[in-house]
PDB file of C-alpha atoms and ligand atoms in Angstrom:
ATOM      1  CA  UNK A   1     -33.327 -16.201 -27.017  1.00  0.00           C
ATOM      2  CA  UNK A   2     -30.555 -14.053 -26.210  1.00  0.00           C
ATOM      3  CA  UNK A   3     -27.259 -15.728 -24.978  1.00  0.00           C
ATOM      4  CA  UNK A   4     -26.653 -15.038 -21.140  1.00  0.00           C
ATOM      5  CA  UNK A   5     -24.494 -12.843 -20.103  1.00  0.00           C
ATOM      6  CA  UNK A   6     -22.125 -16.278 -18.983  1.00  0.00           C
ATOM      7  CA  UNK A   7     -22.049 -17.245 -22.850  1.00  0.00           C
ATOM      8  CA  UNK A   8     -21.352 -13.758 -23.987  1.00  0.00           C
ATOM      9  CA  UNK A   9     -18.566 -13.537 -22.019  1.00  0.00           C
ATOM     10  CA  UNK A  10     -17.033 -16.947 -23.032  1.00  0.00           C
ATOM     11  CA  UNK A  11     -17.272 -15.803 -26.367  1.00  0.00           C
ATOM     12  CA  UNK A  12     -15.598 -12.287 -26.154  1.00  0.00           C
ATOM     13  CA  UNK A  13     -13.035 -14.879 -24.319  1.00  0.00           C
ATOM     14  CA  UNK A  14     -13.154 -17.142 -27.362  1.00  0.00           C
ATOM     15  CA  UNK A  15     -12.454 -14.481 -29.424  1.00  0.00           C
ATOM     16  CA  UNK A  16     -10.038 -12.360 -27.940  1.00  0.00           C
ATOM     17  CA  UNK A  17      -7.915 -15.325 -26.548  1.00  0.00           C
ATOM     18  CA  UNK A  18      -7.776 -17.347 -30.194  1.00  0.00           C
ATOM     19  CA  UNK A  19      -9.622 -14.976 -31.970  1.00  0.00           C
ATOM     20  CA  UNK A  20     -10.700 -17.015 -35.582  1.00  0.00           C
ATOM     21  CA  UNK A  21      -7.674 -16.871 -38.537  1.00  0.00           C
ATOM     22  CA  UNK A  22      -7.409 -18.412 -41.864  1.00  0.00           C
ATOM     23  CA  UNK A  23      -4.062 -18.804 -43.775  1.00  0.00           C
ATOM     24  CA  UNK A  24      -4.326 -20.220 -46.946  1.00  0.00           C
ATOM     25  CA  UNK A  25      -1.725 -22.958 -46.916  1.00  0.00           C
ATOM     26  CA  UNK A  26      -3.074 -25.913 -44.955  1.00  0.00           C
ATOM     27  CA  UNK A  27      -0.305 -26.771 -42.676  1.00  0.00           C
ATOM     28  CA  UNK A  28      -0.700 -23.065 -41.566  1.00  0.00           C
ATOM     29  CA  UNK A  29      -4.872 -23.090 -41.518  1.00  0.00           C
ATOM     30  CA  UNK A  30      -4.009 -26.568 -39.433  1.00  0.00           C
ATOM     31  CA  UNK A  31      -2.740 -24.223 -36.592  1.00  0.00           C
ATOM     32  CA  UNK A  32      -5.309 -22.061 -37.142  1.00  0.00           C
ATOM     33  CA  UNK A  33      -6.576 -20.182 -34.137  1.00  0.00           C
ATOM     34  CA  UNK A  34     -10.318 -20.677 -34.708  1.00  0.00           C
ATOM     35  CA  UNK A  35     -10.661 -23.891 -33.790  1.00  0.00           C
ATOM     36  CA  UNK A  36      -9.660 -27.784 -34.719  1.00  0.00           C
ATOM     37  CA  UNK A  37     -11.424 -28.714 -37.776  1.00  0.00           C
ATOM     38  CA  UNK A  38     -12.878 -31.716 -36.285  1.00  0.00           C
ATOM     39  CA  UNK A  39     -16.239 -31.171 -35.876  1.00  0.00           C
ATOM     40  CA  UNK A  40     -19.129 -32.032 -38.175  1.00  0.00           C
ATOM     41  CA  UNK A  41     -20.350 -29.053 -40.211  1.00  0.00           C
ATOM     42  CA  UNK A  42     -24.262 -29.788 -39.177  1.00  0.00           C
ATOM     43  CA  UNK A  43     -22.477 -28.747 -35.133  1.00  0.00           C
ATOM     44  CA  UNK A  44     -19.884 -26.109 -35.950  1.00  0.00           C
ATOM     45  CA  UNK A  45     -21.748 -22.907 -35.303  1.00  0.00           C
ATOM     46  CA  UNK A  46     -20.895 -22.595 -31.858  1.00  0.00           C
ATOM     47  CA  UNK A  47     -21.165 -19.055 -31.752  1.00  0.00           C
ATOM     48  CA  UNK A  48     -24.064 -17.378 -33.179  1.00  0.00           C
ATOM     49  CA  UNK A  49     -25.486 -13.889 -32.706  1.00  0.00           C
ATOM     50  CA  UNK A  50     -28.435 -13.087 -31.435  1.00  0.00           C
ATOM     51  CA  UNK A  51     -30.949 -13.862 -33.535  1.00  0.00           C
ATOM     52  CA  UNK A  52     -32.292 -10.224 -35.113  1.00  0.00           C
ATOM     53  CA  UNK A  53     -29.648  -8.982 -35.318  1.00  0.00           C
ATOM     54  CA  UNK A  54     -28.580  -6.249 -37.620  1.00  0.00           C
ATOM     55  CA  UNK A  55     -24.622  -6.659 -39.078  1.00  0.00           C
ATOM     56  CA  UNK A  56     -22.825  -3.731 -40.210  1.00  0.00           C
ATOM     57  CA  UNK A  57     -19.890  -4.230 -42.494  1.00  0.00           C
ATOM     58  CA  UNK A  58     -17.906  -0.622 -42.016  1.00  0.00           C
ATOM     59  CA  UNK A  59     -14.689  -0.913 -44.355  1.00  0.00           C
ATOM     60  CA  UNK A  60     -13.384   0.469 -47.193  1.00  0.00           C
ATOM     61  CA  UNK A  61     -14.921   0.077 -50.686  1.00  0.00           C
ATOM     62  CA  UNK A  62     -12.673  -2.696 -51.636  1.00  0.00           C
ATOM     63  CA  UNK A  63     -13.405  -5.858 -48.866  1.00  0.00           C
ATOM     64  CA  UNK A  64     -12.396  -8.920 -51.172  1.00  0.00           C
ATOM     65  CA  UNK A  65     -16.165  -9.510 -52.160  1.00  0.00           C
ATOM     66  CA  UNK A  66     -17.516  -9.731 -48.456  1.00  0.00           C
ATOM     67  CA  UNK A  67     -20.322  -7.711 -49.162  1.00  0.00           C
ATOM     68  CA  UNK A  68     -21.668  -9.951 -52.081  1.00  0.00           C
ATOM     69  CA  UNK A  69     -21.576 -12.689 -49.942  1.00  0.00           C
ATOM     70  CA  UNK A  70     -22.744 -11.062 -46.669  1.00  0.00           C
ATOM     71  CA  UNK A  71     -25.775 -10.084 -49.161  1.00  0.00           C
ATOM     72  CA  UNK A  72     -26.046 -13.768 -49.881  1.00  0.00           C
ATOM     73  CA  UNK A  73     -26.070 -14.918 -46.386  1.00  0.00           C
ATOM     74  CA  UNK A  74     -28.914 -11.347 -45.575  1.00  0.00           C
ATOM     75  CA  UNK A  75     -30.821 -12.797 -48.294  1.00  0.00           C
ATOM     76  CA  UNK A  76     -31.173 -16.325 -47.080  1.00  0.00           C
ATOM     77  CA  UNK A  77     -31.627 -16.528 -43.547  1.00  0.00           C
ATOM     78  CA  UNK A  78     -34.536 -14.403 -41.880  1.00  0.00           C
ATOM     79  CA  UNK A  79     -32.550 -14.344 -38.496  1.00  0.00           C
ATOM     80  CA  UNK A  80     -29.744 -11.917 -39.437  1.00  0.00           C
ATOM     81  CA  UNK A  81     -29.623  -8.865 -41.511  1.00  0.00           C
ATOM     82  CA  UNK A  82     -26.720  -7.233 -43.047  1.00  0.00           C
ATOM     83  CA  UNK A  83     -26.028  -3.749 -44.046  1.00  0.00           C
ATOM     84  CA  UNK A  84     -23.165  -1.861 -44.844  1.00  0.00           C
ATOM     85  CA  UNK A  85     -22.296   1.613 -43.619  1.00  0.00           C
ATOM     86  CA  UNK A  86     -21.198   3.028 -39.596  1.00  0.00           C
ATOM     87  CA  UNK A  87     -21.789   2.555 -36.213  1.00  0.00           C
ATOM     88  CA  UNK A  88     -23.144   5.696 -36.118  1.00  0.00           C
ATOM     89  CA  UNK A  89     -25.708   5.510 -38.822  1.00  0.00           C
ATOM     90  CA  UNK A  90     -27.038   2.194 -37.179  1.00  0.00           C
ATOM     91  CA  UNK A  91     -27.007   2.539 -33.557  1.00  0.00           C
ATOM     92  CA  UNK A  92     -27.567  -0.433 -32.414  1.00  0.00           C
ATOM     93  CA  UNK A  93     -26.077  -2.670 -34.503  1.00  0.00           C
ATOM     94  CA  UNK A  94     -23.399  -5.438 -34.741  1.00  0.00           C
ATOM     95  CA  UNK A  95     -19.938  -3.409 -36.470  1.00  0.00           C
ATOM     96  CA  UNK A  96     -17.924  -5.529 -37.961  1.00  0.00           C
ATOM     97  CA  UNK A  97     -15.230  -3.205 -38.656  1.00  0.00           C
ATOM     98  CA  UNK A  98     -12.644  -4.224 -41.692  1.00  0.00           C
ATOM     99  CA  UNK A  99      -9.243  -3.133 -41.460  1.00  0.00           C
ATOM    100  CA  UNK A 100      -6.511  -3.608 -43.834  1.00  0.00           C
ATOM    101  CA  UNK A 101      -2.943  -4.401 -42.903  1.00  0.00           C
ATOM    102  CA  UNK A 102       0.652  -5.658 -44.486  1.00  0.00           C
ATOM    103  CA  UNK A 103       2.027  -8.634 -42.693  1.00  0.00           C
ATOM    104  CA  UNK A 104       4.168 -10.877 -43.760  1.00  0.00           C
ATOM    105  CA  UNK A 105       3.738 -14.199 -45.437  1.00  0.00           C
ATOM    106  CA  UNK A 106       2.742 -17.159 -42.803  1.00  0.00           C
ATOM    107  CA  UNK A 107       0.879 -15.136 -40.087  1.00  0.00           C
ATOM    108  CA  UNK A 108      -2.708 -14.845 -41.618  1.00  0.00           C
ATOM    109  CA  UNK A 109      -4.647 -13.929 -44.535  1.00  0.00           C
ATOM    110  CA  UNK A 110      -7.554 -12.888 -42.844  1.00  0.00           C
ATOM    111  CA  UNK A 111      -8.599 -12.857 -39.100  1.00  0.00           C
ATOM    112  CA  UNK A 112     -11.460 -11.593 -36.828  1.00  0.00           C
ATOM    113  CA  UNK A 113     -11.344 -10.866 -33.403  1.00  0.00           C
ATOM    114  CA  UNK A 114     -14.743 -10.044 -30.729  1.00  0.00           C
ATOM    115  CA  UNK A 115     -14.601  -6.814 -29.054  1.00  0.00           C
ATOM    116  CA  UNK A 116     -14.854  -6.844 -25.404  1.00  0.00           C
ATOM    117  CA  UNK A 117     -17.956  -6.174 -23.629  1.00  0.00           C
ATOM    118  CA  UNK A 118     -18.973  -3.077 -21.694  1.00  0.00           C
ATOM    119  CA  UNK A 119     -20.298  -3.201 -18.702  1.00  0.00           C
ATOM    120  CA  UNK A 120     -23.918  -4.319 -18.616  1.00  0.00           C
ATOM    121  CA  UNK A 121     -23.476  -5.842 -22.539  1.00  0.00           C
ATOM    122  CA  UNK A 122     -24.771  -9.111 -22.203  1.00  0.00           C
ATOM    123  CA  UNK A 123     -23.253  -9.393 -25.825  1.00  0.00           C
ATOM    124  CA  UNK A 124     -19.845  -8.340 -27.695  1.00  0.00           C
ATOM    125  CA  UNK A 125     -21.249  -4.870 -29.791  1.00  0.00           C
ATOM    126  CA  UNK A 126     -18.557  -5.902 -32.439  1.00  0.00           C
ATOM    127  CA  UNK A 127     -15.867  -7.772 -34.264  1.00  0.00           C
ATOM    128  CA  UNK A 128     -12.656  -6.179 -36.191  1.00  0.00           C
ATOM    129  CA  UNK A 129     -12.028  -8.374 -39.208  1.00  0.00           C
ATOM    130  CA  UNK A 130      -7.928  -7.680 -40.263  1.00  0.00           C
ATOM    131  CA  UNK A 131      -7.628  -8.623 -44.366  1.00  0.00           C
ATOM    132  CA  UNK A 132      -3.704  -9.065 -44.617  1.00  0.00           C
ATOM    133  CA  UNK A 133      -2.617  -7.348 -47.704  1.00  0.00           C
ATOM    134  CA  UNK A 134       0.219  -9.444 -47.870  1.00  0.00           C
ATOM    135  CA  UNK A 135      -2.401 -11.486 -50.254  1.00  0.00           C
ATOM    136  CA  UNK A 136      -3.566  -9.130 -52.559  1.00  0.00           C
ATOM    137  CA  UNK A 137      -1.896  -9.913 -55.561  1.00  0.00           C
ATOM    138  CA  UNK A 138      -3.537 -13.667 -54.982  1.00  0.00           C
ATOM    139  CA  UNK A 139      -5.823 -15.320 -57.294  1.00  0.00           C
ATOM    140  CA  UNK A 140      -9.585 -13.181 -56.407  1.00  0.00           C
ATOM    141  CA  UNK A 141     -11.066 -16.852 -55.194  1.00  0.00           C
ATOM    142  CA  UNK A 142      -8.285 -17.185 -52.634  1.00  0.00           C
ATOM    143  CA  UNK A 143      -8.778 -13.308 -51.729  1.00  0.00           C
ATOM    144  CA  UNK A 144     -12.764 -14.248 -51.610  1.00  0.00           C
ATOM    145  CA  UNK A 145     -12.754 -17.038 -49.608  1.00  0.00           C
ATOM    146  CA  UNK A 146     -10.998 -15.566 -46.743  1.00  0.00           C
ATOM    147  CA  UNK A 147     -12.850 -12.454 -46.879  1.00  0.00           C
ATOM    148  CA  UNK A 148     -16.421 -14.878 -46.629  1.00  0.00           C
ATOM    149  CA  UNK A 149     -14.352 -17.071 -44.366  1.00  0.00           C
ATOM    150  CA  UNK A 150     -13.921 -14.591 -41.975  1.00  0.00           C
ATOM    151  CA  UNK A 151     -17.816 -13.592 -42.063  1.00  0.00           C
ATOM    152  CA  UNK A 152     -18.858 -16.812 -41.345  1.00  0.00           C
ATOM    153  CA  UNK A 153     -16.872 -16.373 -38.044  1.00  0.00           C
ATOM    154  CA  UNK A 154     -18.782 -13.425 -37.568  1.00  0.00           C
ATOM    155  CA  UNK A 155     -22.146 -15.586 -38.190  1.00  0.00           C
ATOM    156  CA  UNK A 156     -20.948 -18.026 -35.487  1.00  0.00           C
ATOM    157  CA  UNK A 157     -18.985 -20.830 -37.218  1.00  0.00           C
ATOM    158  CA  UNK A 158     -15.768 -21.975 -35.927  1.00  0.00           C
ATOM    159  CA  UNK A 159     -14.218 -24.396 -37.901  1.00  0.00           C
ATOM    160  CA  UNK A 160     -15.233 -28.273 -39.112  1.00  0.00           C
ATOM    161  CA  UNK A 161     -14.467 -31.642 -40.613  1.00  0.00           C
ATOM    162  CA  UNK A 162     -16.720 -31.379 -43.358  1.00  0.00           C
ATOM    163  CA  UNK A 163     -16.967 -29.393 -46.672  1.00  0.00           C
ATOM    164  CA  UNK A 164     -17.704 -25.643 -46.965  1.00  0.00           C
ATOM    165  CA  UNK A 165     -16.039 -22.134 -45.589  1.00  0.00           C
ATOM    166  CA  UNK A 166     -14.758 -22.935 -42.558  1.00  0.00           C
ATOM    167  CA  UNK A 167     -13.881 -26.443 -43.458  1.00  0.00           C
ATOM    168  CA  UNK A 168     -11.024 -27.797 -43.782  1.00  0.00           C
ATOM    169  CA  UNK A 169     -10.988 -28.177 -47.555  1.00  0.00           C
ATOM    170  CA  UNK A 170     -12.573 -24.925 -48.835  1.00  0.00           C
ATOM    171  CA  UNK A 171     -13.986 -24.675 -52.694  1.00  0.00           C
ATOM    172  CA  UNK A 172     -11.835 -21.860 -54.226  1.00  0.00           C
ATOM    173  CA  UNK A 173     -14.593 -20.712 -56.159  1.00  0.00           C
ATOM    174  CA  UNK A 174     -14.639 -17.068 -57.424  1.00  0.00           C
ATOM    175  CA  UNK A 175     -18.449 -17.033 -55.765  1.00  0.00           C
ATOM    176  CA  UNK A 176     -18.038 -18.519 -52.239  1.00  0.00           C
ATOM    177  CA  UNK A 177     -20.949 -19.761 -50.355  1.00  0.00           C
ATOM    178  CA  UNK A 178     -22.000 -22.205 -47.873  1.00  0.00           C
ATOM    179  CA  UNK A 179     -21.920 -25.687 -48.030  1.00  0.00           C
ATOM    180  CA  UNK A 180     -25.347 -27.708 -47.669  1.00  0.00           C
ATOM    181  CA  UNK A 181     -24.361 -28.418 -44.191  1.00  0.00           C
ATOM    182  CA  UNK A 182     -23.066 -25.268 -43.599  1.00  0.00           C
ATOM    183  CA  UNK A 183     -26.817 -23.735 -44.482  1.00  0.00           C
ATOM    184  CA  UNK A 184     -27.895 -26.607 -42.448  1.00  0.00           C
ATOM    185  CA  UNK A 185     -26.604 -25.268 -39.331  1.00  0.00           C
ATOM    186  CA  UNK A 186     -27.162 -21.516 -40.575  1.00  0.00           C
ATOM    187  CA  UNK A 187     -31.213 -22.173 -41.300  1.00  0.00           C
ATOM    188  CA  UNK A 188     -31.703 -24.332 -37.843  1.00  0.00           C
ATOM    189  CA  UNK A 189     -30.659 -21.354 -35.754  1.00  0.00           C
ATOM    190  CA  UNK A 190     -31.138 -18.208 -38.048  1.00  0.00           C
ATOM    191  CA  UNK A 191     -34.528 -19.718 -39.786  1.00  0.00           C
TER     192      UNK A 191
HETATM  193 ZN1  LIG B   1     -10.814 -19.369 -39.509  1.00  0.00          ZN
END
């Protein structure tokens, strides 16, 4: 079922008014504009798309290893597919665009923020994920787990009490991927 217009507007709100950022220190991530981590992992995907929808990564060649584990995600859940390339080759589609940018230490590592809606979208067309560059000399897990952190956003997650991605103790693993809850929640609503 496709979210009603009402939801799809709360959302764009959601994402444009806190939009969804991870630091990596936790008194920073704490403050963290996508949400408390105080739900349960099973309930934390508050957002989802529709389900069919296609996702387009469109960044450069280099996205911290989002791809691999946007591939993961495409792979796993028959609700969502994944693809990268550009608005224009997949009308249509969901753009997640990925922009680079320098900021200083103790803003963000990575965050993603909805487009707005046009009128008669029932649903944002979009998201603009920001990797901070500030963090590229950082270990390749750190660099990967913001980069799959900030997808999950995309998927719908905010974040949660319990272990995974967007919770509030992620696995620095060189190969991110979701928790058990965390699939949980993705299989119940993208099969
Ligand atoms: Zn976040």
């Amino acid at each position: 079922m496709r979210p009603t217009r009402t939801v799809g507007t709360a959302l764009a709100a959601l994402g444009l008014a806190a939009g969804a950022v991870l630091a990596p220190a936790p008194a920073i991530a704490a403050k963290d504009g996508g949400g408390a981590y105080d739900v349960p992992a099973t309930q934390a995907l508050t957002w989802p798309l529709p389900a069919g929808t296609t996702v387009v990564i469109d960044g450069p060649a280099n996205v911290w290893q989002m791809r691999d584990f946007a591939e993961s995600v495409d792979a796993a859940l028959p609700g969502v597919t994944v693809v990268s390339g550009s608005a224009v080759e997949h009308p249509g589609a969901f753009v997640v665009t990925i922009e680079k940018e320098h900021r200083r230490s103790g803003t963000f590592a990575g965050f993603t923020k909805w487009r707005t809606m046009g009128p008669g979208e029932s649903y944002p067309t979009g998201a603009t994920i920001t990797l901070n560059t500030y963090f590229r000399e950082s270990p390749r897990s750190t660099r990967r787990q913001v980069a799959a952190h900030e997808f999950m956003h995309v998927l719908g997650f905010r974040h949660h009490a319990g272990d995974g991605i967007t919770g509030a103790q992620p696995p620095l693993t060189l190969e991110p991927a979701p928790s058990p809850d965390e699939w949980t929640a993705l299989h119940a609503y993208y099969g």
